Amino acid sequence: MNVKIEKSWKSKLQAEFEAEYFKNLTLFVKSAYQGHKIFPPAGQIFRAFDLCPFDETRVVILGQDPYHGDGQAHGLCFSVQEGMRMPPSLKNIFKEIQDDLGIVSPSHGSLERWAKQGVLLLNATLTVQAHEPGSHQKQGWEEFTDAVVKVLVSQKENLVFLLWGAYAQRKGEFIDESRHYVLKSAHPSPFAAHRGFFGNKHFSKTNTFLRNNGCKEIEW
């Protein structure tokens, strides 16, 4: 199957694209876009991969669903397009960065600059119907994104995985912590951030690990 995705990822994931579950997923997604308002725009479904090639990936942040509000989602977990109001979880992420590193929050919520530095911003489900959270779960996306994590874990070393909340932690259960640096905390949503996300210092810890392993730090 000819999937339009960055070439290094296409090579690594070709077996998934040929799998029966992915063919069924493709039929489901194509039908959904024809009959409903779906986010992100079709050309941005694989945006996280297009901005962060396999060989350049150094940090992985796992999210769950794309944002389901108009104009928000653009293929990167936790990120919204420039000009959109910043969602509460993203505000809390920037608050922790400011508390941790002293970096003042930006004026917009696009995390494309992180992706271009090697941060894979991966949602478990890559599409969603407008205003219906979770509507594209259990259609095959989770199997695909599990495969993404597995190829990273098995073929790279010294990655940093940021697992915020129970869902991300379950999805990352199989990560080999002897080969990779796994940081876990509560989710940054307003319902959970005060239970361990605030004060987790994941951003400084990530940069310390990268620096100690001879890698360039992320400019958060």
Short mmCIF file of C-alpha atoms in Angstrom, two decimals:
data_model
loop_
_atom_site.label_atom_id
_atom_site.label_comp_id
_atom_site.label_asym_id
_atom_site.label_seq_id
_atom_site.Cartn_x
_atom_site.Cartn_y
_atom_site.Cartn_z
CA MET A 1 0.00 0.00 0.00
CA ASN A 2 1.37 3.41 -0.98
CA VAL A 3 1.11 5.55 2.15
CA LYS A 4 2.30 9.16 1.92
CA ILE A 5 4.70 9.37 4.83
CA GLU A 6 8.32 10.48 5.34
CA LYS A 7 10.62 8.03 3.52
CA SER A 8 12.60 6.68 6.50
CA TRP A 9 9.37 5.86 8.33
CA LYS A 10 7.89 4.37 5.18
CA SER A 11 10.81 1.96 5.02
CA LYS A 12 10.56 1.01 8.70
CA LEU A 13 6.78 0.56 8.67
CA GLN A 14 6.20 -1.00 5.26
CA ALA A 15 5.16 -4.33 6.79
CA GLU A 16 2.43 -2.53 8.74
CA PHE A 17 1.13 -0.82 5.61
CA GLU A 18 0.76 -4.22 3.94
CA ALA A 19 -0.99 -5.82 6.93
CA GLU A 20 -4.68 -6.66 6.75
CA TYR A 21 -5.57 -4.52 9.77
CA PHE A 22 -4.02 -1.44 8.13
CA LYS A 23 -5.89 -2.03 4.88
CA ASN A 24 -9.13 -2.18 6.87
CA LEU A 25 -8.12 0.92 8.81
CA THR A 26 -7.47 2.76 5.55
CA LEU A 27 -10.94 1.90 4.26
CA PHE A 28 -12.48 3.10 7.51
CA VAL A 29 -10.55 6.39 7.49
CA LYS A 30 -11.25 7.14 3.82
CA SER A 31 -14.96 6.54 4.37
CA ALA A 32 -14.93 8.72 7.48
CA TYR A 33 -13.35 11.66 5.64
CA GLN A 34 -15.91 11.34 2.85
CA GLY A 35 -18.91 11.33 5.16
CA HIS A 36 -17.96 13.41 8.20
CA LYS A 37 -15.79 16.25 9.41
CA ILE A 38 -12.57 14.55 10.55
CA PHE A 39 -9.45 15.96 12.20
CA PRO A 40 -6.65 16.54 11.47
CA PRO A 41 -6.92 17.53 7.79
CA ALA A 42 -6.19 14.44 5.70
CA GLY A 43 -2.81 15.71 4.54
CA GLN A 44 -1.62 16.07 8.14
CA ILE A 45 -2.44 12.60 9.52
CA PHE A 46 1.25 11.62 9.44
CA ARG A 47 2.61 15.11 10.19
CA ALA A 48 4.46 13.89 13.31
CA PHE A 49 6.47 11.48 11.15
CA ASP A 50 7.03 13.96 8.33
CA LEU A 51 8.60 16.51 10.68
CA CYS A 52 10.60 13.97 12.71
CA PRO A 53 12.33 11.30 10.59
CA PHE A 54 13.19 7.98 12.19
CA ASP A 55 16.94 8.56 12.34
CA GLU A 56 16.47 11.99 13.93
CA THR A 57 14.05 10.86 16.64
CA ARG A 58 15.50 11.37 20.13
CA VAL A 59 12.45 11.93 22.32
CA VAL A 60 8.96 10.39 22.13
CA ILE A 61 5.88 11.91 23.74
CA LEU A 62 2.79 9.70 23.69
CA GLY A 63 -0.68 11.20 23.53
CA GLN A 64 -4.08 9.59 23.05
CA ASP A 65 -6.47 11.27 20.57
CA PRO A 66 -6.14 14.26 18.25
CA TYR A 67 -8.02 17.36 19.41
CA HIS A 68 -11.61 17.17 18.17
CA GLY A 69 -12.37 20.92 18.02
CA ASP A 70 -12.42 22.91 14.81
CA GLY A 71 -9.01 23.99 13.56
CA GLN A 72 -6.98 22.56 16.44
CA ALA A 73 -5.39 19.26 15.40
CA HIS A 74 -2.53 19.17 12.91
CA GLY A 75 -1.00 15.74 13.46
CA LEU A 76 1.14 16.36 16.57
CA CYS A 77 0.03 15.28 20.03
CA PHE A 78 -0.70 18.12 22.49
CA SER A 79 -0.01 20.69 19.73
CA VAL A 80 -2.47 23.08 18.10
CA GLN A 81 -2.10 25.14 14.97
CA GLU A 82 -0.84 28.68 15.35
CA GLY A 83 -3.66 31.13 15.96
CA MET A 84 -5.72 28.62 17.95
CA ARG A 85 -6.45 29.08 21.64
CA MET A 86 -4.08 26.99 23.75
CA PRO A 87 -5.81 23.95 25.35
CA PRO A 88 -5.51 23.53 29.15
CA SER A 89 -3.13 20.53 28.99
CA LEU A 90 -0.76 22.43 26.73
CA LYS A 91 -0.89 25.46 29.03
CA ASN A 92 0.15 23.17 31.88
CA ILE A 93 3.00 21.72 29.82
CA PHE A 94 4.35 25.21 29.21
CA LYS A 95 3.85 26.09 32.89
CA GLU A 96 6.00 23.12 33.90
CA ILE A 97 8.66 24.09 31.35
CA GLN A 98 8.74 27.58 32.79
CA ASP A 99 8.99 26.28 36.37
CA ASP A 100 11.59 23.68 35.37
CA LEU A 101 13.80 25.62 32.96
CA GLY A 102 12.75 29.26 33.29
CA ILE A 103 11.59 29.40 29.67
CA VAL A 104 8.69 31.81 29.20
CA SER A 105 5.61 30.29 27.53
CA PRO A 106 5.30 31.03 23.81
CA SER A 107 2.47 33.04 22.30
CA HIS A 108 1.06 30.07 20.37
CA GLY A 109 0.56 26.35 20.89
CA SER A 110 2.29 24.84 17.85
CA LEU A 111 4.95 22.30 18.82
CA GLU A 112 6.35 21.93 15.31
CA ARG A 113 9.67 23.36 16.50
CA TRP A 114 9.96 20.44 18.95
CA ALA A 115 9.22 17.92 16.18
CA LYS A 116 11.91 19.45 13.97
CA GLN A 117 14.42 18.88 16.79
CA GLY A 118 13.70 15.15 17.03
CA VAL A 119 10.68 15.00 19.34
CA LEU A 120 8.12 12.52 17.97
CA LEU A 121 4.72 13.80 19.11
CA LEU A 122 2.73 10.60 18.67
CA ASN A 123 -0.94 10.15 19.38
CA ALA A 124 -2.19 6.58 19.83
CA THR A 125 -5.06 7.33 17.44
CA LEU A 126 -4.26 9.54 14.48
CA THR A 127 -7.75 10.65 13.43
CA VAL A 128 -11.00 11.64 15.17
CA GLN A 129 -14.48 12.77 14.18
CA ALA A 130 -15.26 16.40 14.96
CA HIS A 131 -16.54 16.93 18.50
CA GLU A 132 -16.60 13.17 19.22
CA PRO A 133 -13.54 12.26 21.32
CA GLY A 134 -12.44 8.65 20.98
CA SER A 135 -14.58 8.10 17.89
CA HIS A 136 -11.75 6.48 15.90
CA GLN A 137 -10.39 4.29 18.65
CA LYS A 138 -10.25 0.50 18.18
CA GLN A 139 -10.20 0.73 14.39
CA GLY A 140 -6.54 -0.18 13.98
CA TRP A 141 -4.68 3.01 14.82
CA GLU A 142 -3.57 1.69 18.21
CA GLU A 143 -2.04 -1.39 16.58
CA PHE A 144 -0.20 0.82 14.11
CA THR A 145 1.17 3.19 16.74
CA ASP A 146 2.20 0.25 18.94
CA ALA A 147 4.24 -0.93 15.95
CA VAL A 148 5.82 2.54 15.71
CA VAL A 149 6.91 2.40 19.35
CA LYS A 150 8.19 -1.17 18.95
CA VAL A 151 10.36 -0.33 15.95
CA LEU A 152 11.83 2.62 17.83
CA VAL A 153 12.50 0.52 20.94
CA SER A 154 14.10 -2.34 19.02
CA GLN A 155 16.14 -0.41 16.45
CA LYS A 156 17.36 2.60 18.42
CA GLU A 157 19.05 3.18 21.79
CA ASN A 158 19.02 5.96 24.36
CA LEU A 159 15.66 7.39 23.41
CA VAL A 160 13.71 9.40 25.98
CA PHE A 161 10.06 8.39 26.38
CA LEU A 162 7.75 10.81 28.20
CA LEU A 163 4.69 8.91 29.41
CA TRP A 164 2.11 11.22 30.98
CA GLY A 165 -0.94 9.56 32.49
CA ALA A 166 -2.14 5.99 32.77
CA TYR A 167 -3.01 5.57 29.09
CA ALA A 168 0.48 6.51 27.86
CA GLN A 169 2.08 4.37 30.55
CA ARG A 170 0.08 1.31 29.50
CA LYS A 171 1.02 1.91 25.87
CA GLY A 172 4.68 2.07 26.85
CA GLU A 173 4.71 -0.98 29.13
CA PHE A 174 6.95 -2.99 26.79
CA ILE A 175 9.68 -0.34 26.44
CA ASP A 176 13.07 -1.76 27.43
CA GLU A 177 14.23 0.58 30.19
CA SER A 178 17.74 -0.87 30.04
CA ARG A 179 18.11 0.66 26.56
CA HIS A 180 15.94 3.75 26.86
CA TYR A 181 15.16 6.45 29.42
CA VAL A 182 11.50 6.33 30.46
CA LEU A 183 9.97 9.19 32.45
CA LYS A 184 6.46 8.77 33.89
CA SER A 185 4.11 11.14 35.66
CA ALA A 186 0.51 12.22 35.90
CA HIS A 187 -1.14 13.70 32.80
CA PRO A 188 -0.92 17.48 32.28
CA SER A 189 -4.70 17.88 32.10
CA PRO A 190 -6.25 20.18 34.73
CA PHE A 191 -7.81 17.11 36.37
CA ALA A 192 -4.45 15.42 37.00
CA ALA A 193 -1.59 17.92 36.70
CA HIS A 194 -1.50 18.66 40.43
CA ARG A 195 -1.10 14.95 41.17
CA GLY A 196 2.44 14.74 39.86
CA PHE A 197 2.80 16.42 36.50
CA PHE A 198 3.72 19.73 38.02
CA GLY A 199 7.20 19.40 39.43
CA ASN A 200 8.13 16.30 37.41
CA LYS A 201 11.05 18.20 35.81
CA HIS A 202 10.82 15.94 32.76
CA PHE A 203 12.18 18.64 30.46
CA SER A 204 15.41 19.27 32.35
CA LYS A 205 15.79 15.52 32.98
CA THR A 206 15.43 14.86 29.26
CA ASN A 207 18.09 17.40 28.39
CA THR A 208 20.48 16.10 31.06
CA PHE A 209 20.11 12.58 29.66
CA LEU A 210 20.63 13.75 26.07
CA ARG A 211 23.68 15.79 27.04
CA ASN A 212 25.18 12.89 28.99
CA ASN A 213 24.77 10.69 25.91
CA GLY A 214 26.43 13.12 23.55
CA CYS A 215 23.22 14.44 22.00
CA LYS A 216 22.08 18.00 21.49
CA GLU A 217 19.56 19.23 24.05
CA ILE A 218 15.99 20.11 23.05
CA GLU A 219 15.16 23.80 22.98
CA TRP A 220 11.84 23.51 24.75
#
